[in-house]
């Protein structure tokens, strides 16, 4: 959602009351947009209520694959670059 851009030169304020009225109008608009944004943000992070066995097993499978991928990546990095931190042996060039 894009906010409307207004050119400040188009607003002609004649008195302090005009400025205060515009300030109140902008404050109301800000509160309205803030409630819309908060609702969208909360909707984004709501937990999904799916308690079926297939969803549970699928979640375990995905988490297991993620852990396995992390372990393999960490092992490869340790094997190839561990010598930088003094953890592994440096490969000898022939």
mmCIF file of N, CA, C and O in Angstrom:
data_model
loop_
_atom_site.group_PDB
_atom_site.id
_atom_site.type_symbol
_atom_site.label_atom_id
_atom_site.label_comp_id
_atom_site.label_asym_id
_atom_site.label_seq_id
_atom_site.Cartn_x
_atom_site.Cartn_y
_atom_site.Cartn_z
ATOM 1 N N UNK A 1 0.848 -1.158 0.000
ATOM 2 C CA UNK A 1 0.000 0.000 0.000
ATOM 3 C C UNK A 1 0.898 1.226 0.000
ATOM 4 O O UNK A 1 1.701 1.407 0.905
ATOM 5 N N UNK A 2 0.785 2.043 -1.000
ATOM 6 C CA UNK A 2 1.597 3.251 -1.110
ATOM 7 C C UNK A 2 0.849 4.432 -0.522
ATOM 8 O O UNK A 2 -0.361 4.557 -0.678
ATOM 9 N N UNK A 3 1.601 5.253 0.170
ATOM 10 C CA UNK A 3 1.011 6.463 0.718
ATOM 11 C C UNK A 3 0.944 7.528 -0.368
ATOM 12 O O UNK A 3 1.848 7.626 -1.202
ATOM 13 N N UNK A 4 -0.115 8.315 -0.371
ATOM 14 C CA UNK A 4 -0.199 9.370 -1.388
ATOM 15 C C UNK A 4 0.849 10.447 -1.109
ATOM 16 O O UNK A 4 1.079 10.841 0.023
ATOM 17 N N UNK A 5 1.475 10.895 -2.156
ATOM 18 C CA UNK A 5 2.489 11.936 -2.041
ATOM 19 C C UNK A 5 1.840 13.260 -2.411
ATOM 20 O O UNK A 5 1.238 13.387 -3.475
ATOM 21 N N UNK A 6 1.977 14.205 -1.508
ATOM 22 C CA UNK A 6 1.398 15.520 -1.763
ATOM 23 C C UNK A 6 2.524 16.538 -1.836
ATOM 24 O O UNK A 6 3.477 16.496 -1.065
ATOM 25 N N UNK A 7 2.389 17.417 -2.753
ATOM 26 C CA UNK A 7 3.356 18.491 -2.901
ATOM 27 C C UNK A 7 3.043 19.557 -1.857
ATOM 28 O O UNK A 7 1.945 20.106 -1.839
ATOM 29 N N UNK A 8 4.006 19.868 -0.968
ATOM 30 C CA UNK A 8 3.703 20.835 0.081
ATOM 31 C C UNK A 8 3.421 22.239 -0.458
ATOM 32 O O UNK A 8 2.831 23.049 0.229
ATOM 33 N N UNK A 9 3.814 22.536 -1.681
ATOM 34 C CA UNK A 9 3.578 23.869 -2.241
ATOM 35 C C UNK A 9 2.115 24.062 -2.634
ATOM 36 O O UNK A 9 1.677 25.182 -2.824
ATOM 37 N N UNK A 10 1.342 22.975 -2.771
ATOM 38 C CA UNK A 10 -0.055 23.109 -3.170
ATOM 39 C C UNK A 10 -0.949 23.472 -1.999
ATOM 40 O O UNK A 10 -2.068 23.914 -2.205
ATOM 41 N N UNK A 11 -0.480 23.259 -0.764
ATOM 42 C CA UNK A 11 -1.279 23.590 0.406
ATOM 43 C C UNK A 11 -1.001 25.039 0.802
ATOM 44 O O UNK A 11 0.117 25.395 1.146
ATOM 45 N N UNK A 12 -2.045 25.836 0.758
ATOM 46 C CA UNK A 12 -1.918 27.235 1.167
ATOM 47 C C UNK A 12 -2.576 27.389 2.526
ATOM 48 O O UNK A 12 -3.799 27.297 2.651
ATOM 49 N N UNK A 13 -1.760 27.590 3.540
ATOM 50 C CA UNK A 13 -2.271 27.763 4.894
ATOM 51 C C UNK A 13 -2.337 29.258 5.191
ATOM 52 O O UNK A 13 -1.368 29.986 5.029
ATOM 53 N N UNK A 14 -3.500 29.691 5.663
ATOM 54 C CA UNK A 14 -3.707 31.108 5.934
ATOM 55 C C UNK A 14 -3.557 31.445 7.416
ATOM 56 O O UNK A 14 -3.293 32.584 7.760
ATOM 57 N N UNK A 15 -3.730 30.400 8.283
ATOM 58 C CA UNK A 15 -3.659 30.687 9.716
ATOM 59 C C UNK A 15 -3.157 29.448 10.459
ATOM 60 O O UNK A 15 -3.002 28.367 9.878
ATOM 61 N N UNK A 16 -2.940 29.620 11.734
ATOM 62 C CA UNK A 16 -2.513 28.505 12.572
ATOM 63 C C UNK A 16 -3.605 27.443 12.689
ATOM 64 O O UNK A 16 -3.312 26.263 12.846
ATOM 65 N N UNK A 17 -4.863 27.866 12.604
ATOM 66 C CA UNK A 17 -5.978 26.916 12.674
ATOM 67 C C UNK A 17 -5.956 25.972 11.470
ATOM 68 O O UNK A 17 -6.264 24.784 11.588
ATOM 69 N N UNK A 18 -5.593 26.502 10.295
ATOM 70 C CA UNK A 18 -5.483 25.664 9.097
ATOM 71 C C UNK A 18 -4.374 24.612 9.274
ATOM 72 O O UNK A 18 -4.536 23.448 8.904
ATOM 73 N N UNK A 19 -3.273 25.052 9.830
ATOM 74 C CA UNK A 19 -2.166 24.111 10.062
ATOM 75 C C UNK A 19 -2.568 23.063 11.081
ATOM 76 O O UNK A 19 -2.298 21.865 10.904
ATOM 77 N N UNK A 20 -3.252 23.464 12.166
ATOM 78 C CA UNK A 20 -3.692 22.522 13.188
ATOM 79 C C UNK A 20 -4.713 21.540 12.612
ATOM 80 O O UNK A 20 -4.674 20.345 12.924
ATOM 81 N N UNK A 21 -5.610 22.015 11.757
ATOM 82 C CA UNK A 21 -6.603 21.131 11.135
ATOM 83 C C UNK A 21 -5.911 20.101 10.241
ATOM 84 O O UNK A 21 -6.263 18.913 10.251
ATOM 85 N N UNK A 22 -4.932 20.542 9.466
ATOM 86 C CA UNK A 22 -4.184 19.617 8.596
ATOM 87 C C UNK A 22 -3.394 18.606 9.425
ATOM 88 O O UNK A 22 -3.326 17.432 9.090
ATOM 89 N N UNK A 23 -2.832 19.075 10.538
ATOM 90 C CA UNK A 23 -2.085 18.189 11.429
ATOM 91 C C UNK A 23 -3.012 17.117 12.008
ATOM 92 O O UNK A 23 -2.658 15.933 12.058
ATOM 93 N N UNK A 24 -4.200 17.506 12.447
ATOM 94 C CA UNK A 24 -5.167 16.544 12.983
ATOM 95 C C UNK A 24 -5.609 15.551 11.920
ATOM 96 O O UNK A 24 -5.772 14.355 12.188
ATOM 97 N N UNK A 25 -5.811 16.041 10.708
ATOM 98 C CA UNK A 25 -6.205 15.178 9.594
ATOM 99 C C UNK A 25 -5.117 14.140 9.304
ATOM 100 O O UNK A 25 -5.405 12.951 9.126
ATOM 101 N N UNK A 26 -3.868 14.584 9.280
ATOM 102 C CA UNK A 26 -2.761 13.658 9.036
ATOM 103 C C UNK A 26 -2.602 12.662 10.172
ATOM 104 O O UNK A 26 -2.286 11.489 9.946
ATOM 105 N N UNK A 27 -2.841 13.107 11.412
ATOM 106 C CA UNK A 27 -2.758 12.210 12.559
ATOM 107 C C UNK A 27 -3.824 11.125 12.491
ATOM 108 O O UNK A 27 -3.550 9.951 12.754
ATOM 109 N N UNK A 28 -5.038 11.501 12.122
ATOM 110 C CA UNK A 28 -6.117 10.509 11.962
ATOM 111 C C UNK A 28 -5.770 9.516 10.855
ATOM 112 O O UNK A 28 -5.988 8.305 10.994
ATOM 113 N N UNK A 29 -5.237 10.018 9.755
ATOM 114 C CA UNK A 29 -4.845 9.150 8.644
ATOM 115 C C UNK A 29 -3.737 8.191 9.081
ATOM 116 O O UNK A 29 -3.752 7.012 8.728
ATOM 117 N N UNK A 30 -2.791 8.694 9.864
ATOM 118 C CA UNK A 30 -1.698 7.859 10.360
ATOM 119 C C UNK A 30 -2.224 6.744 11.261
ATOM 120 O O UNK A 30 -1.794 5.587 11.153
ATOM 121 N N UNK A 31 -3.162 7.069 12.156
ATOM 122 C CA UNK A 31 -3.730 6.057 13.045
ATOM 123 C C UNK A 31 -4.486 4.992 12.254
ATOM 124 O O UNK A 31 -4.401 3.799 12.557
ATOM 125 N N UNK A 32 -5.230 5.406 11.257
ATOM 126 C CA UNK A 32 -5.981 4.464 10.428
ATOM 127 C C UNK A 32 -5.041 3.519 9.693
ATOM 128 O O UNK A 32 -5.235 2.297 9.699
ATOM 129 N N UNK A 33 -3.995 4.059 9.089
ATOM 130 C CA UNK A 33 -3.052 3.224 8.351
ATOM 131 C C UNK A 33 -2.252 2.334 9.292
ATOM 132 O O UNK A 33 -1.896 1.211 8.941
ATOM 133 N N UNK A 34 -2.004 2.815 10.500
ATOM 134 C CA UNK A 34 -1.281 2.016 11.481
ATOM 135 C C UNK A 34 -2.107 0.801 11.897
ATOM 136 O O UNK A 34 -1.569 -0.299 12.050
ATOM 137 N N UNK A 35 -3.418 0.974 12.066
ATOM 138 C CA UNK A 35 -4.256 -0.172 12.431
ATOM 139 C C UNK A 35 -4.325 -1.173 11.287
ATOM 140 O O UNK A 35 -4.299 -2.382 11.530
ATOM 141 N N UNK A 36 -4.381 -0.699 10.045
ATOM 142 C CA UNK A 36 -4.375 -1.612 8.893
ATOM 143 C C UNK A 36 -3.055 -2.370 8.829
ATOM 144 O O UNK A 36 -3.028 -3.583 8.604
ATOM 145 N N UNK A 37 -1.954 -1.666 9.026
ATOM 146 C CA UNK A 37 -0.639 -2.301 8.981
ATOM 147 C C UNK A 37 -0.489 -3.322 10.105
ATOM 148 O O UNK A 37 0.012 -4.426 9.894
ATOM 149 N N UNK A 38 -0.941 -2.978 11.303
ATOM 150 C CA UNK A 38 -0.853 -3.907 12.439
ATOM 151 C C UNK A 38 -1.675 -5.159 12.191
ATOM 152 O O UNK A 38 -1.249 -6.267 12.519
ATOM 153 N N UNK A 39 -2.856 -4.993 11.617
ATOM 154 C CA UNK A 39 -3.698 -6.149 11.328
ATOM 155 C C UNK A 39 -3.030 -7.066 10.304
ATOM 156 O O UNK A 39 -3.022 -8.290 10.466
ATOM 157 N N UNK A 40 -2.457 -6.482 9.260
ATOM 158 C CA UNK A 40 -1.761 -7.290 8.248
ATOM 159 C C UNK A 40 -0.550 -7.987 8.856
ATOM 160 O O UNK A 40 -0.267 -9.144 8.562
ATOM 161 N N UNK A 41 0.210 -7.288 9.703
ATOM 162 C CA UNK A 41 1.403 -7.858 10.323
ATOM 163 C C UNK A 41 1.028 -9.032 11.227
ATOM 164 O O UNK A 41 1.667 -10.073 11.210
ATOM 165 N N UNK A 42 -0.011 -8.860 12.042
ATOM 166 C CA UNK A 42 -0.441 -9.935 12.932
ATOM 167 C C UNK A 42 -0.981 -11.122 12.145
ATOM 168 O O UNK A 42 -0.802 -12.271 12.548
ATOM 169 N N UNK A 43 -1.635 -10.860 11.043
ATOM 170 C CA UNK A 43 -2.166 -11.928 10.208
ATOM 171 C C UNK A 43 -1.033 -12.731 9.581
ATOM 172 O O UNK A 43 -1.146 -13.934 9.391
ATOM 173 N N UNK A 44 0.074 -12.076 9.301
ATOM 174 C CA UNK A 44 1.218 -12.734 8.683
ATOM 175 C C UNK A 44 1.828 -13.775 9.604
ATOM 176 O O UNK A 44 2.263 -14.837 9.150
ATOM 177 N N UNK A 45 1.853 -13.506 10.909
ATOM 178 C CA UNK A 45 2.531 -14.385 11.850
ATOM 179 C C UNK A 45 1.590 -15.216 12.703
ATOM 180 O O UNK A 45 1.985 -15.723 13.742
ATOM 181 N N UNK A 46 0.353 -15.359 12.291
ATOM 182 C CA UNK A 46 -0.568 -16.206 13.050
ATOM 183 C C UNK A 46 -0.208 -17.665 12.849
ATOM 184 O O UNK A 46 0.127 -18.101 11.751
ATOM 185 N N UNK A 47 -0.278 -18.432 13.932
ATOM 186 C CA UNK A 47 0.014 -19.860 13.858
ATOM 187 C C UNK A 47 -1.141 -20.573 13.160
ATOM 188 O O UNK A 47 -2.306 -20.294 13.412
ATOM 189 N N UNK A 48 -0.790 -21.476 12.291
ATOM 190 C CA UNK A 48 -1.814 -22.224 11.582
ATOM 191 C C UNK A 48 -2.221 -23.423 12.432
ATOM 192 O O UNK A 48 -1.386 -24.159 12.932
ATOM 193 N N UNK A 49 -3.498 -23.614 12.574
ATOM 194 C CA UNK A 49 -4.027 -24.688 13.405
ATOM 195 C C UNK A 49 -4.271 -25.925 12.544
ATOM 196 O O UNK A 49 -5.359 -26.156 12.039
ATOM 197 N N UNK A 50 -3.220 -26.723 12.368
ATOM 198 C CA UNK A 50 -3.345 -27.967 11.612
ATOM 199 C C UNK A 50 -2.683 -29.060 12.440
ATOM 200 O O UNK A 50 -1.469 -29.136 12.535
ATOM 201 N N UNK A 51 -3.508 -29.905 13.057
ATOM 202 C CA UNK A 51 -3.001 -30.916 13.969
ATOM 203 C C UNK A 51 -3.132 -32.321 13.398
ATOM 204 O O UNK A 51 -3.230 -33.285 14.143
ATOM 205 N N UNK A 52 -3.110 -32.454 12.102
ATOM 206 C CA UNK A 52 -3.244 -33.784 11.533
ATOM 207 C C UNK A 52 -1.911 -34.519 11.605
ATOM 208 O O UNK A 52 -0.843 -33.921 11.733
ATOM 209 N N UNK A 53 -1.969 -35.842 11.537
ATOM 210 C CA UNK A 53 -0.749 -36.645 11.608
ATOM 211 C C UNK A 53 0.150 -36.403 10.408
ATOM 212 O O UNK A 53 1.370 -36.376 10.532
ATOM 213 N N UNK A 54 -0.440 -36.204 9.251
ATOM 214 C CA UNK A 54 0.388 -35.988 8.061
ATOM 215 C C UNK A 54 1.155 -34.670 8.162
ATOM 216 O O UNK A 54 2.311 -34.596 7.755
ATOM 217 N N UNK A 55 0.523 -33.637 8.726
ATOM 218 C CA UNK A 55 1.216 -32.362 8.906
ATOM 219 C C UNK A 55 2.344 -32.511 9.922
ATOM 220 O O UNK A 55 3.429 -31.942 9.746
ATOM 221 N N UNK A 56 2.114 -33.273 10.975
ATOM 222 C CA UNK A 56 3.140 -33.496 11.987
ATOM 223 C C UNK A 56 4.329 -34.248 11.404
ATOM 224 O O UNK A 56 5.489 -33.858 11.591
ATOM 225 N N UNK A 57 4.057 -35.305 10.660
ATOM 226 C CA UNK A 57 5.135 -36.094 10.051
ATOM 227 C C UNK A 57 5.848 -35.275 8.993
ATOM 228 O O UNK A 57 7.081 -35.321 8.881
ATOM 229 N N UNK A 58 5.114 -34.504 8.232
ATOM 230 C CA UNK A 58 5.735 -33.639 7.232
ATOM 231 C C UNK A 58 6.643 -32.601 7.869
ATOM 232 O O UNK A 58 7.740 -32.324 7.371
ATOM 233 N N UNK A 59 6.216 -32.036 8.991
ATOM 234 C CA UNK A 59 7.046 -31.081 9.716
ATOM 235 C C UNK A 59 8.315 -31.721 10.236
ATOM 236 O O UNK A 59 9.402 -31.139 10.170
ATOM 237 N N UNK A 60 8.202 -32.930 10.778
ATOM 238 C CA UNK A 60 9.393 -33.647 11.243
ATOM 239 C C UNK A 60 10.346 -33.925 10.097
ATOM 240 O O UNK A 60 11.571 -33.795 10.239
ATOM 241 N N UNK A 61 9.800 -34.316 8.961
ATOM 242 C CA UNK A 61 10.631 -34.620 7.798
ATOM 243 C C UNK A 61 11.367 -33.361 7.315
ATOM 244 O O UNK A 61 12.576 -33.407 7.058
ATOM 245 N N UNK A 62 10.666 -32.269 7.217
ATOM 246 C CA UNK A 62 11.291 -31.026 6.761
ATOM 247 C C UNK A 62 12.366 -30.571 7.747
ATOM 248 O O UNK A 62 13.469 -30.183 7.348
ATOM 249 N N UNK A 63 12.068 -30.635 9.041
ATOM 250 C CA UNK A 63 13.056 -30.233 10.040
ATOM 251 C C UNK A 63 14.262 -31.167 10.030
ATOM 252 O O UNK A 63 15.402 -30.723 10.190
ATOM 253 N N UNK A 64 14.036 -32.454 9.838
ATOM 254 C CA UNK A 64 15.142 -33.416 9.764
ATOM 255 C C UNK A 64 16.033 -33.145 8.571
ATOM 256 O O UNK A 64 17.274 -33.203 8.679
ATOM 257 N N UNK A 65 15.443 -32.849 7.439
ATOM 258 C CA UNK A 65 16.233 -32.552 6.238
ATOM 259 C C UNK A 65 17.028 -31.267 6.435
ATOM 260 O O UNK A 65 18.191 -31.175 6.029
ATOM 261 N N UNK A 66 16.424 -30.282 7.094
ATOM 262 C CA UNK A 66 17.124 -29.027 7.357
ATOM 263 C C UNK A 66 18.328 -29.258 8.268
ATOM 264 O O UNK A 66 19.416 -28.727 8.021
ATOM 265 N N UNK A 67 18.158 -30.055 9.310
ATOM 266 C CA UNK A 67 19.263 -30.358 10.223
ATOM 267 C C UNK A 67 20.355 -31.120 9.493
ATOM 268 O O UNK A 67 21.545 -30.827 9.646
ATOM 269 N N UNK A 68 19.986 -32.097 8.694
ATOM 270 C CA UNK A 68 20.968 -32.870 7.938
ATOM 271 C C UNK A 68 21.737 -31.971 6.970
ATOM 272 O O UNK A 68 22.966 -32.075 6.864
ATOM 273 N N UNK A 69 21.048 -31.069 6.307
ATOM 274 C CA UNK A 69 21.703 -30.138 5.391
ATOM 275 C C UNK A 69 22.683 -29.239 6.144
ATOM 276 O O UNK A 69 23.798 -28.996 5.680
ATOM 277 N N UNK A 70 22.301 -28.770 7.323
ATOM 278 C CA UNK A 70 23.197 -27.946 8.129
ATOM 279 C C UNK A 70 24.436 -28.730 8.546
ATOM 280 O O UNK A 70 25.556 -28.217 8.471
ATOM 281 N N UNK A 71 24.246 -29.973 8.974
ATOM 282 C CA UNK A 71 25.385 -30.796 9.406
ATOM 283 C C UNK A 71 26.348 -31.035 8.252
ATOM 284 O O UNK A 71 27.566 -30.906 8.409
ATOM 285 N N UNK A 72 25.823 -31.368 7.077
ATOM 286 C CA UNK A 72 26.690 -31.618 5.926
ATOM 287 C C UNK A 72 27.426 -30.347 5.495
ATOM 288 O O UNK A 72 28.612 -30.400 5.152
ATOM 289 N N UNK A 73 26.735 -29.209 5.534
ATOM 290 C CA UNK A 73 27.379 -27.949 5.168
ATOM 291 C C UNK A 73 28.461 -27.580 6.174
ATOM 292 O O UNK A 73 29.559 -27.170 5.797
ATOM 293 N N UNK A 74 28.174 -27.735 7.466
ATOM 294 C CA UNK A 74 29.162 -27.419 8.501
ATOM 295 C C UNK A 74 30.374 -28.336 8.384
ATOM 296 O O UNK A 74 31.513 -27.884 8.527
ATOM 297 N N UNK A 75 30.142 -29.618 8.106
ATOM 298 C CA UNK A 75 31.249 -30.561 7.956
ATOM 299 C C UNK A 75 32.129 -30.167 6.771
ATOM 300 O O UNK A 75 33.355 -30.187 6.858
ATOM 301 N N UNK A 76 31.499 -29.800 5.670
ATOM 302 C CA UNK A 76 32.260 -29.425 4.478
ATOM 303 C C UNK A 76 33.073 -28.149 4.734
ATOM 304 O O UNK A 76 34.244 -28.066 4.348
ATOM 305 N N UNK A 77 32.466 -27.165 5.373
ATOM 306 C CA UNK A 77 33.184 -25.930 5.683
ATOM 307 C C UNK A 77 34.328 -26.192 6.659
ATOM 308 O O UNK A 77 35.415 -25.636 6.525
ATOM 309 N N UNK A 78 34.106 -27.041 7.661
ATOM 310 C CA UNK A 78 35.149 -27.374 8.623
ATOM 311 C C UNK A 78 36.298 -28.096 7.937
ATOM 312 O O UNK A 78 37.467 -27.820 8.204
ATOM 313 N N UNK A 79 35.941 -28.994 7.052
ATOM 314 C CA UNK A 79 36.967 -29.775 6.343
ATOM 315 C C UNK A 79 37.814 -28.879 5.437
ATOM 316 O O UNK A 79 39.029 -29.025 5.365
ATOM 317 N N UNK A 80 37.186 -27.947 4.754
ATOM 318 C CA UNK A 80 37.896 -27.113 3.788
ATOM 319 C C UNK A 80 38.521 -25.856 4.388
ATOM 320 O O UNK A 80 39.566 -25.405 3.918
ATOM 321 N N UNK A 81 37.893 -25.270 5.389
ATOM 322 C CA UNK A 81 38.342 -23.972 5.882
ATOM 323 C C UNK A 81 38.587 -23.945 7.390
ATOM 324 O O UNK A 81 38.772 -22.887 7.974
ATOM 325 N N UNK A 82 38.610 -25.075 8.049
ATOM 326 C CA UNK A 82 38.808 -25.112 9.494
ATOM 327 C C UNK A 82 40.176 -24.632 9.917
ATOM 328 O O UNK A 82 40.364 -24.144 11.024
ATOM 329 N N UNK A 83 41.165 -24.732 9.047
ATOM 330 C CA UNK A 83 42.521 -24.314 9.391
ATOM 331 C C UNK A 83 42.622 -22.817 9.643
ATOM 332 O O UNK A 83 43.522 -22.348 10.327
ATOM 333 N N UNK A 84 41.684 -22.052 9.095
ATOM 334 C CA UNK A 84 41.707 -20.599 9.284
ATOM 335 C C UNK A 84 41.555 -20.267 10.763
ATOM 336 O O UNK A 84 42.185 -19.355 11.281
ATOM 337 N N UNK A 85 40.727 -21.012 11.467
ATOM 338 C CA UNK A 85 40.473 -20.767 12.881
ATOM 339 C C UNK A 85 41.286 -21.687 13.782
ATOM 340 O O UNK A 85 41.052 -21.749 14.974
ATOM 341 N N UNK A 86 42.218 -22.440 13.202
ATOM 342 C CA UNK A 86 43.048 -23.344 13.979
ATOM 343 C C UNK A 86 42.321 -24.596 14.417
ATOM 344 O O UNK A 86 42.705 -25.235 15.388
ATOM 345 N N UNK A 87 41.273 -24.958 13.712
ATOM 346 C CA UNK A 87 40.478 -26.110 14.115
ATOM 347 C C UNK A 87 40.834 -27.380 13.347
ATOM 348 O O UNK A 87 40.752 -28.454 13.895
ATOM 349 N N UNK A 88 41.202 -27.244 12.116
ATOM 350 C CA UNK A 88 41.474 -28.422 11.295
ATOM 351 C C UNK A 88 42.906 -28.405 10.801
ATOM 352 O O UNK A 88 43.694 -27.522 11.106
ATOM 353 N N UNK A 89 43.237 -29.418 10.053
ATOM 354 C CA UNK A 89 44.565 -29.493 9.478
ATOM 355 C C UNK A 89 44.583 -28.784 8.120
ATOM 356 O O UNK A 89 43.647 -28.891 7.361
ATOM 357 N N UNK A 90 45.656 -28.096 7.883
ATOM 358 C CA UNK A 90 45.804 -27.417 6.597
ATOM 359 C C UNK A 90 46.230 -28.450 5.571
ATOM 360 O O UNK A 90 47.063 -29.305 5.834
ATOM 361 N N UNK A 91 45.637 -28.388 4.397
ATOM 362 C CA UNK A 91 45.966 -29.332 3.332
ATOM 363 C C UNK A 91 47.355 -29.033 2.799
ATOM 364 O O UNK A 91 47.739 -27.874 2.619
ATOM 365 N N UNK A 92 48.103 -30.082 2.577
ATOM 366 C CA UNK A 92 49.444 -29.923 2.022
ATOM 367 C C UNK A 92 49.346 -29.938 0.493
ATOM 368 O O UNK A 92 48.673 -30.771 -0.085
ATOM 369 N N UNK A 93 50.035 -28.995 -0.128
ATOM 370 C CA UNK A 93 50.063 -28.959 -1.578
ATOM 371 C C UNK A 93 51.212 -29.831 -2.056
ATOM 372 O O UNK A 93 52.295 -29.802 -1.517
ATOM 373 N N UNK A 94 50.954 -30.591 -3.093
ATOM 374 C CA UNK A 94 51.975 -31.484 -3.633
ATOM 375 C C UNK A 94 52.694 -30.851 -4.786
ATOM 376 O O UNK A 94 52.271 -30.100 -5.532
#
